[in-house]
Amino acid sequence: MPNTPILDLLFADFPQQLQKLHTEIKYPTVFESAELLLSAAETLGVLGTEKLAQPISGSKFISLLSELRIANIFSRLGCSVRMLPDEEFGRNGTYTPDLLAATNFGEILIEVASGSPGGVDMSSLIQEGLTENNLCFRTTVYLADDLSIPGVTAEERNKAEEQARTIASKFIEHLKDLSPLDRGSILIDGTRFEYEPSPTQQGYHSGGVTAFHCVRTEKHKLKLLRELEHKASKQRKLPPEKQAIPFIVAYDNREPELDPLTAHSALTGSRCCYLAPPEMQTKYYAEKRASYPEDLLAALSGPWRRLMDDWDYGPNSRCYKQDFGALFEKEWAQYLSGVLLMHVPEIIQWLPNPYAAQHLRTPQLLEIQLPTTPNHRGTLQ
């Protein structure tokens, strides 16, 4: 087990629960990440971290780490942040978001969502089998076509994970019947494994490759929008006295297929360019902007002007919009004061919503020192 003194102390009164999580979550890096996040939260003064030490599943624990990651970000920005218990605002259908952040202009309610990688982790399954059975081989895997396609829906991912576990188990059983000096390869349900004696005293999996890489950008974009719509629907379930507090959804994106440009375009509109001499471009873009909806053009004046420039709606933009993005076009988006996206590695996207319902439209969110441009590498984790 990894050395995690802060995490161990948090679970001091619930050691069986921590042991259960170690049994359920096979990857030590999860607990190492938890230790780092808790150490930062302790330094930053994030409150409510005891929320992690409750009877929960491994998947829920990983989701809470996303909450803690977002809490640390807002705390680094000078906010006072607390992780909220599930029933902080009451029961019987009353909704409680994940975080409460106090800023210099008032409170913010934050709901956290996360997107995990859609590919199967065959390497961890093989390493686990080698270690548990004391098999001293070095192995490599070449995934079958169907396991090379990242899943998007839970059904797709669960099916692929179950298939991967079955194939890995068959491979480990094959290795058990061999001499430690054997070397060779085997094909199991389309996935090819190579093995040879380990050059060390322990067996280890050296990695592998996919048959090809299928990029499913459109499906991942639609999944992001469905998740935001689901989270936005919760805002109306807040207690009446909380419904005028700015409401943000923070999306902790661990899915590399959902790239920052795709996410930004999905929310703020797709950019198109007109290939022509500069003077013709200027005229063409001005004509295009003149045809934009009046509600959208209204945001070009006042406090939202700089943000709209960052989103390429301003008069100096060298492109035009083919569509205007979900924040403007989708009815559910009016219940979001803003969206924060965290991508791997360390890309932050901050999108205050100039089209939110009047009681949730919060220009003060522009004062939060987060980047509003489409791509920005940061270190606020």
mmCIF file of C-alpha atoms in Angstrom:
data_model
loop_
_atom_site.group_PDB
_atom_site.id
_atom_site.type_symbol
_atom_site.label_atom_id
_atom_site.label_comp_id
_atom_site.label_asym_id
_atom_site.label_seq_id
_atom_site.Cartn_x
_atom_site.Cartn_y
_atom_site.Cartn_z
ATOM 1 C CA MET A 1 0.000 0.000 0.000
ATOM 2 C CA PRO A 2 1.216 3.565 -0.656
ATOM 3 C CA ASN A 3 2.360 5.725 2.248
ATOM 4 C CA THR A 4 -0.611 8.030 2.976
ATOM 5 C CA PRO A 5 -0.424 9.382 6.575
ATOM 6 C CA ILE A 6 -2.969 12.202 6.035
ATOM 7 C CA LEU A 7 -5.472 9.862 4.412
ATOM 8 C CA ASP A 8 -4.911 7.270 7.161
ATOM 9 C CA LEU A 9 -5.570 9.913 9.823
ATOM 10 C CA LEU A 10 -8.765 11.005 8.061
ATOM 11 C CA PHE A 11 -10.012 7.393 8.222
ATOM 12 C CA ALA A 12 -8.671 6.760 11.757
ATOM 13 C CA ASP A 13 -12.182 6.071 13.081
ATOM 14 C CA PHE A 14 -13.156 4.052 9.986
ATOM 15 C CA PRO A 15 -10.197 1.761 9.169
ATOM 16 C CA GLN A 16 -12.456 -0.916 7.676
ATOM 17 C CA GLN A 17 -13.831 1.620 5.197
ATOM 18 C CA LEU A 18 -10.337 2.570 4.029
ATOM 19 C CA GLN A 19 -9.416 -1.110 3.698
ATOM 20 C CA LYS A 20 -12.574 -1.639 1.631
ATOM 21 C CA LEU A 21 -11.534 1.181 -0.704
ATOM 22 C CA HIS A 22 -8.049 -0.324 -1.101
ATOM 23 C CA THR A 23 -9.668 -3.640 -2.005
ATOM 24 C CA GLU A 24 -12.071 -2.074 -4.486
ATOM 25 C CA ILE A 25 -9.677 0.414 -6.097
ATOM 26 C CA LYS A 26 -6.760 -1.485 -7.586
ATOM 27 C CA TYR A 27 -4.626 1.517 -8.522
ATOM 28 C CA PRO A 28 -2.224 2.887 -5.845
ATOM 29 C CA THR A 29 -2.005 6.176 -7.771
ATOM 30 C CA VAL A 30 -5.574 6.991 -6.677
ATOM 31 C CA PHE A 31 -4.518 6.996 -3.015
ATOM 32 C CA GLU A 32 -1.290 8.824 -3.772
ATOM 33 C CA SER A 33 -3.351 11.497 -5.519
ATOM 34 C CA ALA A 34 -5.727 11.635 -2.556
ATOM 35 C CA GLU A 35 -2.770 12.186 -0.213
ATOM 36 C CA LEU A 36 -1.425 15.070 -2.318
ATOM 37 C CA LEU A 37 -4.860 16.699 -2.612
ATOM 38 C CA LEU A 38 -5.499 16.378 1.129
ATOM 39 C CA SER A 39 -2.080 17.822 1.922
ATOM 40 C CA ALA A 40 -2.817 20.835 -0.298
ATOM 41 C CA ALA A 41 -6.311 21.210 1.173
ATOM 42 C CA GLU A 42 -4.857 21.197 4.687
ATOM 43 C CA THR A 43 -2.412 23.954 3.744
ATOM 44 C CA LEU A 44 -5.085 25.976 1.957
ATOM 45 C CA GLY A 45 -7.648 25.643 4.727
ATOM 46 C CA VAL A 46 -10.329 23.774 2.771
ATOM 47 C CA LEU A 47 -13.086 22.686 5.152
ATOM 48 C CA GLY A 48 -15.249 19.570 5.116
ATOM 49 C CA THR A 49 -12.678 17.052 3.880
ATOM 50 C CA GLU A 50 -14.146 14.520 6.330
ATOM 51 C CA LYS A 51 -16.741 14.037 3.575
ATOM 52 C CA LEU A 52 -14.284 11.543 2.043
ATOM 53 C CA ALA A 53 -14.320 9.324 5.159
ATOM 54 C CA GLN A 54 -17.821 7.958 4.850
ATOM 55 C CA PRO A 55 -19.219 4.561 3.779
ATOM 56 C CA ILE A 56 -18.973 4.987 0.004
ATOM 57 C CA SER A 57 -17.989 2.975 -3.056
ATOM 58 C CA GLY A 58 -14.644 3.270 -4.802
ATOM 59 C CA SER A 59 -16.209 5.180 -7.709
ATOM 60 C CA LYS A 60 -17.799 7.655 -5.285
ATOM 61 C CA PHE A 61 -14.446 8.133 -3.544
ATOM 62 C CA ILE A 62 -12.829 8.987 -6.883
ATOM 63 C CA SER A 63 -15.659 11.458 -7.561
ATOM 64 C CA LEU A 64 -15.004 13.105 -4.204
ATOM 65 C CA LEU A 65 -11.367 13.527 -5.188
ATOM 66 C CA SER A 66 -12.613 15.596 -8.135
ATOM 67 C CA GLU A 67 -14.551 17.743 -5.661
ATOM 68 C CA LEU A 68 -11.419 18.166 -3.572
ATOM 69 C CA ARG A 69 -9.358 19.061 -6.643
ATOM 70 C CA ILE A 70 -11.843 21.825 -7.573
ATOM 71 C CA ALA A 71 -12.041 22.998 -3.948
ATOM 72 C CA ASN A 72 -8.269 23.445 -3.918
ATOM 73 C CA ILE A 73 -8.404 25.490 -7.124
ATOM 74 C CA PHE A 74 -10.891 27.991 -5.722
ATOM 75 C CA SER A 75 -9.039 28.106 -2.416
ATOM 76 C CA ARG A 76 -5.817 29.010 -4.247
ATOM 77 C CA LEU A 77 -7.721 31.894 -5.809
ATOM 78 C CA GLY A 78 -8.399 33.344 -2.370
ATOM 79 C CA CYS A 79 -11.840 31.877 -1.743
ATOM 80 C CA SER A 80 -12.864 30.257 1.517
ATOM 81 C CA VAL A 81 -14.100 26.814 0.439
ATOM 82 C CA ARG A 82 -16.102 24.121 2.187
ATOM 83 C CA MET A 83 -17.071 20.670 0.926
ATOM 84 C CA LEU A 84 -20.769 20.350 1.697
ATOM 85 C CA PRO A 85 -22.364 17.231 3.207
ATOM 86 C CA ASP A 86 -25.027 15.703 0.972
ATOM 87 C CA GLU A 87 -27.905 16.911 3.142
ATOM 88 C CA GLU A 88 -26.526 20.327 4.119
ATOM 89 C CA PHE A 89 -29.590 22.122 2.705
ATOM 90 C CA GLY A 90 -32.162 19.543 3.832
ATOM 91 C CA ARG A 91 -33.812 16.332 2.695
ATOM 92 C CA ASN A 92 -36.978 15.344 0.815
ATOM 93 C CA GLY A 93 -35.892 16.380 -2.663
ATOM 94 C CA THR A 94 -33.953 19.474 -1.604
ATOM 95 C CA TYR A 95 -30.683 19.644 -3.478
ATOM 96 C CA THR A 96 -27.261 20.381 -1.973
ATOM 97 C CA PRO A 97 -24.343 21.125 -4.346
ATOM 98 C CA ASP A 98 -20.842 19.859 -3.720
ATOM 99 C CA LEU A 99 -18.979 23.013 -2.671
ATOM 100 C CA LEU A 100 -19.588 26.434 -1.168
ATOM 101 C CA ALA A 101 -17.016 29.135 -1.932
ATOM 102 C CA ALA A 102 -17.015 32.522 -0.235
ATOM 103 C CA THR A 103 -15.507 35.292 -2.386
ATOM 104 C CA ASN A 104 -15.018 39.023 -1.872
ATOM 105 C CA PHE A 105 -18.346 39.613 -3.667
ATOM 106 C CA GLY A 106 -20.411 36.880 -2.002
ATOM 107 C CA GLU A 107 -20.986 33.143 -2.070
ATOM 108 C CA ILE A 108 -20.755 30.744 -5.019
ATOM 109 C CA LEU A 109 -22.347 27.301 -5.177
ATOM 110 C CA ILE A 110 -20.310 24.754 -7.135
ATOM 111 C CA GLU A 111 -21.465 21.419 -8.497
ATOM 112 C CA VAL A 112 -18.666 19.089 -9.640
ATOM 113 C CA ALA A 113 -18.800 16.578 -12.481
ATOM 114 C CA SER A 114 -16.024 14.423 -13.886
ATOM 115 C CA GLY A 115 -15.171 12.573 -17.063
ATOM 116 C CA SER A 116 -12.929 9.516 -16.848
ATOM 117 C CA PRO A 117 -10.846 7.886 -19.605
ATOM 118 C CA GLY A 118 -12.864 5.555 -21.805
ATOM 119 C CA GLY A 119 -10.106 3.074 -22.668
ATOM 120 C CA VAL A 120 -9.608 -0.209 -20.807
ATOM 121 C CA ASP A 121 -6.667 -0.457 -18.420
ATOM 122 C CA MET A 122 -5.337 -3.843 -19.479
ATOM 123 C CA SER A 123 -1.867 -3.018 -18.150
ATOM 124 C CA SER A 124 -3.064 -2.740 -14.534
ATOM 125 C CA LEU A 125 -5.010 -5.993 -14.832
ATOM 126 C CA ILE A 126 -1.930 -7.860 -16.075
ATOM 127 C CA GLN A 127 0.369 -6.315 -13.470
ATOM 128 C CA GLU A 128 -2.085 -7.252 -10.727
ATOM 129 C CA GLY A 129 -2.130 -10.863 -11.964
ATOM 130 C CA LEU A 130 1.657 -11.072 -12.193
ATOM 131 C CA THR A 131 2.104 -9.703 -8.677
ATOM 132 C CA GLU A 132 -0.613 -11.759 -6.978
ATOM 133 C CA ASN A 133 0.613 -15.016 -8.547
ATOM 134 C CA ASN A 134 4.357 -14.288 -8.212
ATOM 135 C CA LEU A 135 4.893 -14.802 -11.956
ATOM 136 C CA CYS A 136 8.377 -13.703 -13.005
ATOM 137 C CA PHE A 137 7.668 -12.681 -16.614
ATOM 138 C CA ARG A 138 7.975 -9.467 -18.569
ATOM 139 C CA THR A 139 4.829 -9.034 -20.663
ATOM 140 C CA THR A 140 3.538 -6.844 -23.508
ATOM 141 C CA VAL A 141 -0.008 -6.533 -24.864
ATOM 142 C CA TYR A 142 -1.425 -5.615 -28.284
ATOM 143 C CA LEU A 143 -5.134 -4.899 -27.850
ATOM 144 C CA ALA A 144 -7.809 -6.253 -30.175
ATOM 145 C CA ASP A 145 -9.755 -3.846 -32.390
ATOM 146 C CA ASP A 146 -12.847 -3.726 -30.172
ATOM 147 C CA LEU A 147 -10.779 -2.936 -27.068
ATOM 148 C CA SER A 148 -8.905 -0.169 -28.910
ATOM 149 C CA ILE A 149 -12.012 2.029 -29.146
ATOM 150 C CA PRO A 150 -12.580 4.235 -26.054
ATOM 151 C CA GLY A 151 -16.027 3.818 -24.537
ATOM 152 C CA VAL A 152 -18.289 6.837 -24.087
ATOM 153 C CA THR A 153 -21.371 5.534 -22.299
ATOM 154 C CA ALA A 154 -21.299 3.585 -19.032
ATOM 155 C CA GLU A 155 -22.665 0.558 -20.881
ATOM 156 C CA GLU A 156 -19.812 0.649 -23.411
ATOM 157 C CA ARG A 157 -17.183 1.056 -20.704
ATOM 158 C CA ASN A 158 -18.566 -1.671 -18.444
ATOM 159 C CA LYS A 159 -18.742 -4.118 -21.351
ATOM 160 C CA ALA A 160 -15.144 -3.390 -22.376
ATOM 161 C CA GLU A 161 -13.860 -3.638 -18.797
ATOM 162 C CA GLU A 162 -15.547 -6.995 -18.281
ATOM 163 C CA GLN A 163 -14.104 -8.276 -21.563
ATOM 164 C CA ALA A 164 -10.639 -7.039 -20.585
ATOM 165 C CA ARG A 165 -10.836 -8.767 -17.188
ATOM 166 C CA THR A 166 -11.798 -12.052 -18.834
ATOM 167 C CA ILE A 167 -8.956 -11.861 -21.348
ATOM 168 C CA ALA A 168 -6.402 -10.860 -18.681
ATOM 169 C CA SER A 169 -7.514 -13.753 -16.465
ATOM 170 C CA LYS A 170 -7.046 -16.228 -19.335
ATOM 171 C CA PHE A 171 -3.559 -14.865 -19.985
ATOM 172 C CA ILE A 172 -2.521 -15.154 -16.339
ATOM 173 C CA GLU A 173 -3.821 -18.750 -16.248
ATOM 174 C CA HIS A 174 -1.716 -19.475 -19.327
ATOM 175 C CA LEU A 175 1.419 -18.080 -17.642
ATOM 176 C CA LYS A 176 0.823 -20.254 -14.571
ATOM 177 C CA ASP A 177 1.330 -23.367 -16.684
ATOM 178 C CA LEU A 178 4.706 -22.207 -18.020
ATOM 179 C CA SER A 179 8.264 -22.499 -16.826
ATOM 180 C CA PRO A 180 9.833 -19.201 -15.649
ATOM 181 C CA LEU A 181 12.297 -19.539 -18.549
ATOM 182 C CA ASP A 182 9.633 -19.814 -21.257
ATOM 183 C CA ARG A 183 9.084 -17.094 -23.810
ATOM 184 C CA GLY A 184 6.547 -16.711 -26.603
ATOM 185 C CA SER A 185 3.180 -15.184 -27.502
ATOM 186 C CA ILE A 186 -0.486 -16.070 -27.343
ATOM 187 C CA LEU A 187 -3.621 -14.690 -29.017
ATOM 188 C CA ILE A 188 -6.710 -14.501 -26.787
ATOM 189 C CA ASP A 189 -9.975 -13.226 -28.315
ATOM 190 C CA GLY A 190 -8.090 -10.977 -30.727
ATOM 191 C CA THR A 191 -5.652 -9.571 -28.145
ATOM 192 C CA ARG A 192 -2.039 -10.704 -28.481
ATOM 193 C CA PHE A 193 0.295 -11.084 -25.523
ATOM 194 C CA GLU A 194 4.061 -11.538 -25.585
ATOM 195 C CA TYR A 195 6.016 -12.848 -22.614
ATOM 196 C CA GLU A 196 9.619 -13.602 -21.685
ATOM 197 C CA PRO A 197 11.608 -14.148 -18.481
ATOM 198 C CA SER A 198 11.791 -10.998 -16.388
ATOM 199 C CA PRO A 199 15.269 -9.422 -16.175
ATOM 200 C CA THR A 200 14.525 -8.584 -12.527
ATOM 201 C CA GLN A 201 13.427 -10.665 -9.558
ATOM 202 C CA GLN A 202 9.793 -9.663 -10.141
ATOM 203 C CA GLY A 203 7.313 -9.953 -12.965
ATOM 204 C CA TYR A 204 6.216 -6.737 -14.607
ATOM 205 C CA HIS A 205 4.066 -5.562 -17.467
ATOM 206 C CA SER A 206 6.073 -3.372 -19.846
ATOM 207 C CA GLY A 207 3.075 -1.835 -21.626
ATOM 208 C CA GLY A 208 1.522 -2.269 -25.034
ATOM 209 C CA VAL A 209 -0.280 -0.627 -27.920
ATOM 210 C CA THR A 210 -3.772 -0.460 -29.376
ATOM 211 C CA ALA A 211 -4.618 -1.826 -32.806
ATOM 212 C CA PHE A 212 -5.547 1.727 -33.830
ATOM 213 C CA HIS A 213 -6.823 4.866 -32.153
ATOM 214 C CA CYS A 214 -10.442 5.805 -32.780
ATOM 215 C CA VAL A 215 -11.171 9.440 -31.894
ATOM 216 C CA ARG A 216 -14.833 9.913 -30.906
ATOM 217 C CA THR A 217 -14.781 13.652 -30.381
ATOM 218 C CA GLU A 218 -18.414 14.271 -31.291
ATOM 219 C CA LYS A 219 -19.722 11.663 -28.843
ATOM 220 C CA HIS A 220 -17.556 12.993 -26.026
ATOM 221 C CA LYS A 221 -18.788 16.534 -26.754
ATOM 222 C CA LEU A 222 -22.412 15.385 -26.551
ATOM 223 C CA LYS A 223 -21.666 13.553 -23.311
ATOM 224 C CA LEU A 224 -20.236 16.776 -21.823
ATOM 225 C CA LEU A 225 -23.359 18.721 -22.815
ATOM 226 C CA ARG A 226 -25.663 16.040 -21.375
ATOM 227 C CA GLU A 227 -23.741 16.148 -18.096
ATOM 228 C CA LEU A 228 -23.953 19.950 -17.925
ATOM 229 C CA GLU A 229 -27.682 19.822 -18.683
ATOM 230 C CA HIS A 230 -28.178 17.293 -15.889
ATOM 231 C CA LYS A 231 -26.243 19.435 -13.416
ATOM 232 C CA ALA A 232 -28.066 22.613 -14.505
ATOM 233 C CA SER A 233 -31.406 20.937 -13.778
ATOM 234 C CA LYS A 234 -30.408 20.622 -10.123
ATOM 235 C CA GLN A 235 -30.192 24.398 -9.638
ATOM 236 C CA ARG A 236 -33.988 24.658 -9.501
ATOM 237 C CA LYS A 237 -34.037 22.104 -6.672
ATOM 238 C CA LEU A 238 -32.069 24.368 -4.367
ATOM 239 C CA PRO A 239 -33.927 25.858 -1.383
ATOM 240 C CA PRO A 240 -35.699 29.066 -2.521
ATOM 241 C CA GLU A 241 -33.366 31.236 -0.435
ATOM 242 C CA LYS A 242 -30.339 29.755 -2.264
ATOM 243 C CA GLN A 243 -31.576 30.031 -5.835
ATOM 244 C CA ALA A 244 -30.183 33.524 -6.431
ATOM 245 C CA ILE A 245 -26.636 32.519 -5.430
ATOM 246 C CA PRO A 246 -24.303 32.156 -8.455
ATOM 247 C CA PHE A 247 -24.274 28.510 -9.514
ATOM 248 C CA ILE A 248 -21.257 26.995 -11.281
ATOM 249 C CA VAL A 249 -20.581 23.549 -12.702
ATOM 250 C CA ALA A 250 -16.923 22.474 -12.570
ATOM 251 C CA TYR A 251 -16.039 19.601 -14.911
ATOM 252 C CA ASP A 252 -12.914 17.624 -13.993
ATOM 253 C CA ASN A 253 -12.109 16.141 -17.382
ATOM 254 C CA ARG A 254 -9.864 13.066 -17.305
ATOM 255 C CA GLU A 255 -10.923 11.985 -20.809
ATOM 256 C CA PRO A 256 -8.164 12.932 -23.286
ATOM 257 C CA GLU A 257 -10.554 12.473 -26.220
ATOM 258 C CA LEU A 258 -12.455 15.588 -25.075
ATOM 259 C CA ASP A 259 -9.923 18.236 -26.058
ATOM 260 C CA PRO A 260 -10.127 21.870 -24.850
ATOM 261 C CA LEU A 261 -10.949 23.358 -28.264
ATOM 262 C CA THR A 262 -13.870 20.966 -28.761
ATOM 263 C CA ALA A 263 -15.224 21.753 -25.292
ATOM 264 C CA HIS A 264 -14.831 25.518 -25.759
ATOM 265 C CA SER A 265 -16.507 25.441 -29.183
ATOM 266 C CA ALA A 266 -19.377 23.340 -27.853
ATOM 267 C CA LEU A 267 -20.104 25.963 -25.200
ATOM 268 C CA THR A 268 -19.255 29.251 -26.956
ATOM 269 C CA GLY A 269 -19.697 28.486 -30.663
ATOM 270 C CA SER A 270 -17.701 27.014 -33.528
ATOM 271 C CA ARG A 271 -15.235 29.310 -35.278
ATOM 272 C CA CYS A 272 -14.965 29.569 -39.059
ATOM 273 C CA CYS A 273 -12.482 31.499 -41.181
ATOM 274 C CA TYR A 274 -12.918 33.134 -44.581
ATOM 275 C CA LEU A 275 -9.893 32.810 -46.869
ATOM 276 C CA ALA A 276 -9.608 36.118 -48.664
ATOM 277 C CA PRO A 277 -7.498 39.313 -48.700
ATOM 278 C CA PRO A 278 -7.591 41.160 -45.333
ATOM 279 C CA GLU A 279 -9.936 43.934 -46.494
ATOM 280 C CA MET A 280 -12.446 41.388 -47.808
ATOM 281 C CA GLN A 281 -12.184 39.389 -44.588
ATOM 282 C CA THR A 282 -12.899 42.479 -42.480
ATOM 283 C CA LYS A 283 -16.024 43.302 -44.501
ATOM 284 C CA TYR A 284 -17.239 39.706 -44.504
ATOM 285 C CA TYR A 285 -16.797 39.244 -40.750
ATOM 286 C CA ALA A 286 -18.556 42.552 -40.031
ATOM 287 C CA GLU A 287 -21.541 41.426 -42.116
ATOM 288 C CA LYS A 288 -21.636 38.111 -40.309
ATOM 289 C CA ARG A 289 -21.518 39.779 -36.884
ATOM 290 C CA ALA A 290 -24.344 42.123 -37.873
ATOM 291 C CA SER A 291 -26.555 39.069 -38.354
ATOM 292 C CA TYR A 292 -25.925 37.699 -34.861
ATOM 293 C CA PRO A 293 -28.965 37.546 -32.515
ATOM 294 C CA GLU A 294 -29.676 40.790 -30.644
ATOM 295 C CA ASP A 295 -29.511 39.066 -27.250
ATOM 296 C CA LEU A 296 -25.995 37.935 -28.050
ATOM 297 C CA LEU A 297 -24.883 41.321 -29.386
ATOM 298 C CA ALA A 298 -26.110 42.953 -26.179
ATOM 299 C CA ALA A 299 -23.353 41.139 -24.285
ATOM 300 C CA LEU A 300 -20.755 42.973 -26.392
ATOM 301 C CA SER A 301 -21.349 46.088 -24.346
ATOM 302 C CA GLY A 302 -20.799 46.565 -20.645
ATOM 303 C CA PRO A 303 -18.798 44.289 -18.338
ATOM 304 C CA TRP A 304 -18.899 41.258 -20.627
ATOM 305 C CA ARG A 305 -17.059 42.930 -23.509
ATOM 306 C CA ARG A 306 -13.610 41.501 -22.752
ATOM 307 C CA LEU A 307 -15.022 38.005 -22.336
ATOM 308 C CA MET A 308 -16.855 38.256 -25.663
ATOM 309 C CA ASP A 309 -13.592 39.350 -27.282
ATOM 310 C CA ASP A 310 -11.898 36.269 -25.830
ATOM 311 C CA TRP A 311 -14.694 34.182 -27.351
ATOM 312 C CA ASP A 312 -14.124 35.797 -30.790
ATOM 313 C CA TYR A 313 -17.359 37.775 -30.928
ATOM 314 C CA GLY A 314 -15.727 41.218 -30.840
ATOM 315 C CA PRO A 315 -15.122 43.571 -33.775
ATOM 316 C CA ASN A 316 -11.450 42.601 -34.041
ATOM 317 C CA SER A 317 -12.094 38.889 -34.353
ATOM 318 C CA ARG A 318 -10.518 37.197 -37.384
ATOM 319 C CA CYS A 319 -13.238 34.577 -37.663
ATOM 320 C CA TYR A 320 -17.004 34.253 -37.477
ATOM 321 C CA LYS A 321 -19.356 31.900 -35.652
ATOM 322 C CA GLN A 322 -21.084 29.039 -37.399
ATOM 323 C CA ASP A 323 -23.193 28.506 -34.275
ATOM 324 C CA PHE A 324 -23.324 30.256 -30.906
ATOM 325 C CA GLY A 325 -22.687 27.410 -28.497
ATOM 326 C CA ALA A 326 -24.704 25.733 -25.789
ATOM 327 C CA LEU A 327 -24.390 28.591 -23.291
ATOM 328 C CA PHE A 328 -26.446 30.753 -25.648
ATOM 329 C CA GLU A 329 -28.549 28.230 -27.549
ATOM 330 C CA LYS A 330 -29.659 25.759 -24.851
ATOM 331 C CA GLU A 331 -32.460 26.688 -22.484
ATOM 332 C CA TRP A 332 -30.925 24.758 -19.599
ATOM 333 C CA ALA A 333 -27.768 26.910 -19.740
ATOM 334 C CA GLN A 334 -29.613 29.914 -18.271
ATOM 335 C CA TYR A 335 -29.362 28.172 -14.886
ATOM 336 C CA LEU A 336 -25.557 28.179 -14.996
ATOM 337 C CA SER A 337 -23.640 31.252 -13.851
ATOM 338 C CA GLY A 338 -20.518 29.715 -15.330
ATOM 339 C CA VAL A 339 -18.622 26.562 -16.261
ATOM 340 C CA LEU A 340 -15.098 25.592 -15.224
ATOM 341 C CA LEU A 341 -13.302 22.867 -17.166
ATOM 342 C CA MET A 342 -10.119 21.174 -15.958
ATOM 343 C CA HIS A 343 -8.280 19.120 -18.589
ATOM 344 C CA VAL A 344 -5.230 16.888 -18.438
ATOM 345 C CA PRO A 345 -2.529 18.074 -18.418
ATOM 346 C CA GLU A 346 -3.176 21.260 -16.457
ATOM 347 C CA ILE A 347 -5.393 23.093 -18.936
ATOM 348 C CA ILE A 348 -7.989 25.345 -17.323
ATOM 349 C CA GLN A 349 -11.007 26.851 -19.067
ATOM 350 C CA TRP A 350 -13.187 29.371 -17.228
ATOM 351 C CA LEU A 351 -16.461 30.380 -18.847
ATOM 352 C CA PRO A 352 -18.630 32.835 -16.886
ATOM 353 C CA ASN A 353 -22.032 32.880 -18.577
ATOM 354 C CA PRO A 354 -23.127 36.278 -19.986
ATOM 355 C CA TYR A 355 -26.434 34.704 -21.067
ATOM 356 C CA ALA A 356 -27.483 33.293 -17.680
ATOM 357 C CA ALA A 357 -30.869 34.172 -16.200
ATOM 358 C CA GLN A 358 -30.821 37.662 -14.744
ATOM 359 C CA HIS A 359 -30.707 36.515 -11.111
ATOM 360 C CA LEU A 360 -27.713 34.249 -11.883
ATOM 361 C CA ARG A 361 -25.835 36.513 -14.307
ATOM 362 C CA THR A 362 -22.795 37.544 -12.317
ATOM 363 C CA PRO A 363 -20.229 39.899 -13.922
ATOM 364 C CA GLN A 364 -18.180 39.689 -10.715
ATOM 365 C CA LEU A 365 -17.169 36.186 -11.819
ATOM 366 C CA LEU A 366 -14.960 37.924 -14.370
ATOM 367 C CA GLU A 367 -12.861 39.155 -11.456
ATOM 368 C CA ILE A 368 -11.848 35.617 -10.508
ATOM 369 C CA GLN A 369 -8.292 35.192 -11.728
ATOM 370 C CA LEU A 370 -8.937 32.303 -14.099
ATOM 371 C CA PRO A 371 -8.218 32.255 -17.854
ATOM 372 C CA THR A 372 -11.149 32.876 -20.218
ATOM 373 C CA THR A 373 -9.284 32.137 -23.454
ATOM 374 C CA PRO A 374 -9.900 28.809 -25.276
ATOM 375 C CA ASN A 375 -6.569 27.172 -24.294
ATOM 376 C CA HIS A 376 -4.562 28.006 -21.218
ATOM 377 C CA ARG A 377 -2.075 25.918 -19.280
ATOM 378 C CA GLY A 378 -2.205 26.547 -15.575
ATOM 379 C CA THR A 379 -0.894 25.075 -12.332
ATOM 380 C CA LEU A 380 -3.812 25.630 -9.996
ATOM 381 C CA GLN A 381 -4.391 21.966 -9.105
#
